Coordinates of C-alpha atoms in Angstrom, one line a residue:
M1 CA -5.1 96.2 -8.0
K2 CA -4.6 95.9 -4.3
R3 CA -3.9 92.5 -2.7
G4 CA -7.0 91.4 -1.0
C5 CA -8.8 88.4 0.7
L6 CA -9.5 86.1 -2.2
S7 CA -7.8 82.9 -3.0
P8 CA -5.1 82.8 -5.7
N9 CA -7.6 80.4 -7.6
L10 CA -9.4 83.7 -8.8
N11 CA -6.9 85.0 -11.4
L12 CA -7.1 88.1 -13.5
S13 CA -4.9 88.2 -16.5
L14 CA -4.6 91.5 -18.4
P15 CA -5.3 91.5 -22.1
P16 CA -2.9 93.1 -24.6
P17 CA -3.1 97.0 -24.8
E18 CA -4.9 97.0 -28.2
Q19 CA -7.9 95.0 -26.8
S20 CA -10.8 97.0 -25.6
I21 CA -12.6 96.4 -22.4
S22 CA -15.8 97.2 -24.3
K23 CA -15.6 93.8 -25.8
F24 CA -16.3 92.1 -22.4
L25 CA -19.9 90.8 -22.1
T26 CA -22.1 91.5 -19.2
Q27 CA -24.5 88.6 -19.5
S28 CA -24.7 85.9 -16.7
G29 CA -23.4 82.4 -16.9
T30 CA -20.2 80.6 -17.8
F31 CA -18.4 82.2 -20.7
K32 CA -16.0 81.7 -23.6
D33 CA -17.0 84.9 -25.5
G34 CA -14.5 87.4 -26.7
D35 CA -11.7 87.8 -24.1
L36 CA -13.6 87.0 -21.0
R37 CA -13.6 83.5 -19.5
V38 CA -15.4 82.6 -16.3
N39 CA -15.3 79.0 -15.0
K40 CA -14.6 76.9 -12.0
D41 CA -11.1 78.4 -11.9
G42 CA -12.4 82.0 -11.5
I43 CA -12.2 85.0 -13.8
Q44 CA -9.6 85.3 -16.4
L45 CA -8.9 87.7 -19.3
V46 CA -7.3 85.9 -22.2
S47 CA -5.7 87.2 -25.4
Q48 CA -6.9 86.0 -28.8
S49 CA -4.9 83.4 -30.8
E50 CA -5.2 81.6 -34.0
P51 CA -8.5 79.8 -34.6
G52 CA -8.5 76.4 -32.9
A53 CA -5.5 77.1 -30.7
P54 CA -6.1 77.5 -26.9
P55 CA -5.7 81.2 -26.0
P56 CA -2.6 82.1 -24.0
I57 CA -3.3 83.3 -20.4
K58 CA -0.8 85.7 -18.6
P59 CA -0.8 85.0 -14.8
L60 CA -0.9 88.0 -12.5
D61 CA 0.4 87.8 -9.0
D62 CA -2.0 90.2 -7.5
Q63 CA -5.2 88.8 -5.9
L64 CA -8.6 90.3 -6.6
S65 CA -10.1 92.2 -3.6
L66 CA -13.6 93.4 -2.7
A67 CA -12.4 96.8 -3.9
D68 CA -12.6 95.4 -7.4
L69 CA -16.3 94.9 -7.1
E70 CA -18.9 97.6 -7.2
V71 CA -22.2 97.1 -5.4
V72 CA -25.1 97.8 -7.7
K73 CA -28.1 97.0 -5.4
V74 CA -29.4 94.5 -2.9
I75 CA -31.3 91.8 -4.7
G76 CA -32.2 89.5 -1.9
K77 CA -32.5 89.2 1.9
G78 CA -33.1 86.3 4.1
G79 CA -32.1 84.4 7.1
G80 CA -29.1 83.0 5.3
G81 CA -27.8 86.5 4.6
N82 CA -28.2 89.3 2.0
V83 CA -27.5 89.0 -1.7
Q84 CA -26.1 92.0 -3.6
L85 CA -25.7 92.5 -7.3
V86 CA -22.1 93.6 -7.9
K87 CA -20.1 94.5 -11.0
H88 CA -16.5 93.7 -11.6
K89 CA -15.1 97.2 -12.4
L90 CA -12.6 96.2 -15.0
T91 CA -14.7 93.7 -17.0
C92 CA -18.1 95.0 -16.2
Q93 CA -19.1 91.4 -15.5
F94 CA -22.1 91.0 -13.1
F95 CA -22.1 88.6 -10.2
A96 CA -24.2 87.9 -7.1
L97 CA -22.4 88.5 -3.8
K98 CA -24.0 86.6 -0.8
V99 CA -22.8 88.0 2.6
I100 CA -23.4 85.9 5.7
Q101 CA -22.6 87.7 9.0
L102 CA -21.3 85.1 11.6
N103 CA -21.0 85.7 15.3
T104 CA -18.0 83.4 15.9
E105 CA -14.3 83.2 16.0
E106 CA -12.3 84.4 13.0
S107 CA -10.4 81.1 12.7
T108 CA -13.8 79.2 12.6
C109 CA -15.1 81.6 9.9
R110 CA -12.0 81.0 7.8
A111 CA -12.3 77.3 8.2
I112 CA -16.0 77.4 7.1
S113 CA -15.0 79.5 4.1
Q114 CA -12.4 77.0 3.0
E115 CA -14.8 74.1 3.5
L116 CA -17.5 75.9 1.5
R117 CA -15.0 76.6 -1.3
I118 CA -14.3 72.9 -1.6
N119 CA -18.0 71.9 -1.4
L120 CA -19.2 74.3 -4.0
Y121 CA -16.3 73.8 -6.4
S122 CA -18.5 72.4 -9.3
Q123 CA -18.9 72.2 -13.0
C124 CA -22.4 71.0 -13.0
P125 CA -24.6 73.2 -15.4
Y126 CA -27.6 72.7 -13.2
L127 CA -26.1 74.3 -10.1
V128 CA -25.4 78.1 -9.7
S129 CA -21.6 78.4 -10.0
C130 CA -19.7 79.6 -7.0
Y131 CA -16.6 81.4 -8.2
Q132 CA -15.1 82.1 -4.7
S133 CA -15.8 82.3 -1.0
F134 CA -13.8 84.0 1.5
Y135 CA -13.8 85.6 5.1
H136 CA -13.7 89.3 5.3
N137 CA -14.7 91.8 8.1
G138 CA -16.6 89.4 10.2
A139 CA -18.5 87.7 7.4
V140 CA -18.3 85.0 4.9
S141 CA -18.8 86.3 1.4
I142 CA -19.5 84.2 -1.6
I143 CA -19.2 85.3 -5.2
L144 CA -21.9 83.6 -7.3
E145 CA -23.1 83.4 -10.8
F146 CA -25.8 86.1 -11.4
M147 CA -29.1 84.6 -12.6
D148 CA -31.0 87.5 -14.3
G149 CA -34.5 85.9 -14.0
G150 CA -34.6 85.7 -10.3
S151 CA -36.1 82.7 -8.6
L152 CA -38.9 80.2 -9.3
S153 CA -40.6 81.9 -6.4
D154 CA -40.5 85.4 -8.1
L155 CA -41.8 83.7 -11.3
L156 CA -44.7 82.1 -9.4
K157 CA -45.7 85.4 -8.0
K158 CA -46.0 86.8 -11.5
V159 CA -47.9 84.0 -13.3
G160 CA -49.9 82.5 -10.5
R161 CA -49.3 79.0 -11.5
I162 CA -46.9 77.3 -13.9
P163 CA -48.2 75.0 -16.8
E164 CA -47.4 71.4 -16.6
D165 CA -45.2 71.3 -19.6
I166 CA -43.1 74.1 -18.4
L167 CA -42.9 72.4 -14.9
G168 CA -41.8 69.2 -16.7
A169 CA -38.8 71.0 -18.4
I170 CA -37.9 72.7 -15.2
C171 CA -38.1 69.5 -13.2
K172 CA -35.7 67.7 -15.5
R173 CA -33.1 70.4 -14.9
V174 CA -33.6 70.4 -11.2
L175 CA -33.4 66.7 -10.9
R176 CA -30.1 66.6 -12.9
G177 CA -28.7 69.1 -10.3
L178 CA -30.1 67.1 -7.4
S179 CA -28.7 63.9 -8.9
Y180 CA -25.3 65.4 -9.1
L181 CA -25.4 66.6 -5.5
H182 CA -26.9 63.4 -4.1
H183 CA -25.1 60.8 -6.0
E184 CA -21.8 62.3 -7.1
R185 CA -21.0 64.8 -4.4
R186 CA -22.9 63.1 -1.5
I187 CA -24.4 66.5 -0.5
I188 CA -27.9 67.0 1.0
H189 CA -29.2 70.5 0.0
R190 CA -31.5 70.7 3.2
D191 CA -33.3 73.9 2.1
L192 CA -34.8 73.2 -1.2
K193 CA -37.6 75.6 -2.1
P194 CA -38.8 77.8 -4.9
S195 CA -36.6 80.7 -3.9
N196 CA -33.5 78.4 -4.1
L197 CA -34.2 77.6 -7.8
L198 CA -32.9 80.3 -10.0
I199 CA -33.6 81.1 -13.7
N200 CA -32.1 83.2 -16.4
H201 CA -32.7 84.6 -19.9
R202 CA -31.1 81.4 -21.6
G203 CA -34.0 79.3 -20.1
E204 CA -31.5 77.7 -17.6
V205 CA -32.7 76.6 -14.2
K206 CA -30.1 76.2 -11.5
I207 CA -30.1 75.1 -7.8
T208 CA -28.5 77.6 -5.4
D209 CA -27.7 77.7 -1.7
F210 CA -26.7 74.2 -1.5
G211 CA -23.6 75.0 0.5
V212 CA -25.1 77.6 2.8
S213 CA -26.5 75.2 5.2
K214 CA -22.9 73.9 5.7
I215 CA -22.0 77.4 6.9
L216 CA -25.1 77.6 9.3
T217 CA -24.6 74.2 10.8
N218 CA -20.9 74.8 11.4
S219 CA -21.4 78.3 13.0
T220 CA -21.3 78.2 16.9
S221 CA -23.7 81.2 16.7
L222 CA -26.3 79.2 14.8
A223 CA -25.6 75.7 15.8
N224 CA -28.8 75.4 17.8
T225 CA -31.1 76.5 15.0
V226 CA -32.7 74.3 12.4
V227 CA -31.4 74.8 9.0
G228 CA -33.9 75.1 6.3
T229 CA -37.4 76.5 5.7
Y230 CA -40.0 74.7 7.9
H231 CA -42.6 74.8 5.2
Y232 CA -40.7 72.5 2.8
M233 CA -39.1 70.4 5.5
S234 CA -39.6 66.6 5.5
P235 CA -41.4 65.1 8.5
E236 CA -38.3 63.1 9.6
R237 CA -36.3 66.5 9.8
I238 CA -39.1 68.2 11.7
R239 CA -39.1 65.4 14.2
G240 CA -35.3 65.7 14.5
N241 CA -34.6 62.2 13.2
S242 CA -31.6 61.3 11.1
H243 CA -32.2 62.2 7.5
G244 CA -30.5 61.7 4.1
N245 CA -30.9 62.9 0.6
K246 CA -34.5 61.7 0.4
S247 CA -35.4 64.7 2.6
D248 CA -34.6 66.9 -0.5
I249 CA -37.1 64.7 -2.5
W250 CA -39.9 65.5 -0.1
S251 CA -39.1 69.3 -0.6
L252 CA -39.0 68.8 -4.4
G253 CA -42.5 67.3 -4.5
L254 CA -44.0 70.0 -2.3
L255 CA -42.4 72.9 -4.3
F256 CA -43.6 71.5 -7.7
L257 CA -47.1 70.8 -6.4
E258 CA -47.1 74.5 -5.2
C259 CA -45.9 75.7 -8.5
A260 CA -48.6 73.7 -10.4
T261 CA -51.6 74.7 -8.1
G262 CA -50.5 78.2 -7.2
K263 CA -50.7 77.6 -3.5
F264 CA -48.8 75.9 -0.7
P265 CA -49.9 72.3 -0.4
Y266 CA -50.7 72.4 3.2
S267 CA -53.6 74.7 4.3
P268 CA -55.9 75.1 7.4
S269 CA -58.9 72.7 7.5
E270 CA -61.4 75.6 7.3
P271 CA -61.7 77.6 4.0
G272 CA -60.5 81.1 4.3
E273 CA -58.3 80.5 7.5
R274 CA -54.6 81.2 7.6
W275 CA -51.8 79.7 9.6
T276 CA -51.2 81.8 12.7
N277 CA -47.7 80.4 13.5
V278 CA -45.1 78.0 12.2
Y279 CA -46.0 75.3 14.7
E280 CA -49.3 74.8 13.1
V281 CA -47.7 74.2 9.8
V282 CA -45.1 71.7 11.0
D283 CA -47.8 69.9 13.0
A284 CA -49.8 69.6 9.7
I285 CA -46.8 68.2 7.9
V286 CA -46.0 65.6 10.5
E287 CA -49.5 64.6 11.4
S288 CA -51.7 65.0 8.2
P289 CA -51.8 62.7 5.3
P290 CA -49.3 63.8 2.6
P291 CA -50.9 66.2 -0.1
R292 CA -51.7 64.9 -3.5
A293 CA -52.0 66.6 -6.9
P294 CA -55.8 66.9 -7.9
S295 CA -56.3 64.1 -10.5
G296 CA -58.9 66.0 -12.4
Q297 CA -56.5 69.0 -13.0
F298 CA -53.3 67.3 -13.9
S299 CA -52.0 64.4 -15.9
P300 CA -51.7 61.0 -14.2
E301 CA -47.9 61.3 -14.8
F302 CA -47.6 64.5 -12.8
C303 CA -49.9 63.1 -10.0
S304 CA -47.8 60.0 -9.8
F305 CA -44.6 62.1 -9.7
V306 CA -45.8 64.1 -6.8
S307 CA -46.9 61.0 -4.9
D308 CA -43.5 59.4 -5.4
C309 CA -41.8 62.4 -3.8
I310 CA -44.2 63.1 -1.0
Q311 CA -44.2 60.0 1.1
K312 CA -44.0 60.1 4.8
N313 CA -41.6 57.2 4.9
P314 CA -38.3 58.4 3.2
E315 CA -37.7 54.8 2.1
D316 CA -40.9 55.0 0.0
R317 CA -39.6 58.0 -1.9
K318 CA -37.9 57.8 -5.3
S319 CA -34.3 58.9 -5.6
A320 CA -33.3 61.8 -7.9
R321 CA -31.9 59.3 -10.4
E322 CA -35.1 57.2 -10.4
L323 CA -37.2 60.3 -10.8
L324 CA -35.2 61.2 -14.0
E325 CA -36.7 58.1 -15.5
H326 CA -40.3 59.0 -14.3
G327 CA -42.9 59.3 -17.1
F328 CA -43.7 62.9 -16.1
V329 CA -40.1 63.9 -16.7
K330 CA -39.8 62.0 -19.9
M331 CA -43.2 63.1 -21.4
Y332 CA -41.9 66.6 -22.3
D333 CA -39.2 66.8 -24.9
E334 CA -36.7 69.6 -24.0
A335 CA -36.6 70.8 -27.6
S336 CA -40.4 71.4 -27.6
V337 CA -40.5 73.5 -24.4
D338 CA -39.0 77.0 -24.8
L339 CA -38.1 78.0 -21.3
S340 CA -36.3 81.1 -22.4
S341 CA -39.3 82.6 -24.1
Y342 CA -41.6 81.6 -21.3
F343 CA -39.4 83.4 -18.7
S344 CA -39.2 86.5 -20.9
N345 CA -42.9 86.6 -21.6
A346 CA -43.6 86.2 -17.9
G347 CA -41.6 89.4 -17.2
S348 CA -39.3 87.6 -14.8
L349 CA -36.1 88.8 -16.2
T350 CA -34.1 91.7 -14.8
P351 CA -34.2 94.8 -16.9
K352 CA -30.9 95.3 -19.0
L353 CA -28.2 96.4 -16.7
P354 CA -26.0 99.3 -17.6
I355 CA -22.3 98.6 -18.3

């Protein structure tokens, strides 16, 4: 392999000659299957050893380069950058590659990339794993775990609305991820929305893009823009006031109310009308009373949960840790809700990819 742009943290160790590359799996997630291990330390190929003994790993001096990744297709586009499905040529492992073009000095881009690598270095099972980030050809590229079910937004488009028991199971997973970000890492997501909650065939739900706002706010080319999607932005952020992790809780309440009802919680006063510009939306968020879940359609627990999230005063909102103890979150036992089957039956999973 050619020496490339990635950090030495992403190591590739070659297996013994008798081992076949066909053994390597192509599913998403964190692995300890066969000879492929993908974790916070990167990608490693390991040789088999006696049962119970840790497998030996041979270090390789060469660094992995972009040349080792084959682009399969574009799977997402947005203001934060494009996302490509890529395949590692040697192992046939699939990843998501997010590419963010930045119009700023190269030294700044490299500093941002390094800071992002530190911020996203995580073992939390409720956050999309970031395996590496680096600067290359005027862009910051991030190698991410590939979630083959797409986003909660994609799922919502297919099913119209999501049943309350399914939402309860999803909510518990999202809150665990938020609790880790807020209380252990002191990170504010700033752009929590259905398209930033990803799902996969295992029934896992994970938060993504929690470090991209760090890139955008540190870029001189984007310093004057507001990071985040206006529709899910808290009133204090829209006003330009100081904000903390409770701004994410507002977004959480809005997105779950949208998933439950099948429509965005804020709508024009006249039936059949549509918002004509973003200013009308933000004005409604700041000036109108906070939306509530219709009590006749949902359980008292769900209505209470939404109310505890969508409070105009951030001090009145529950924290992620407090919400994990909420009756709505506790009323659905994880073992009784099969998210894997629900995601599969909804047709939200990516068709089987060729090796």
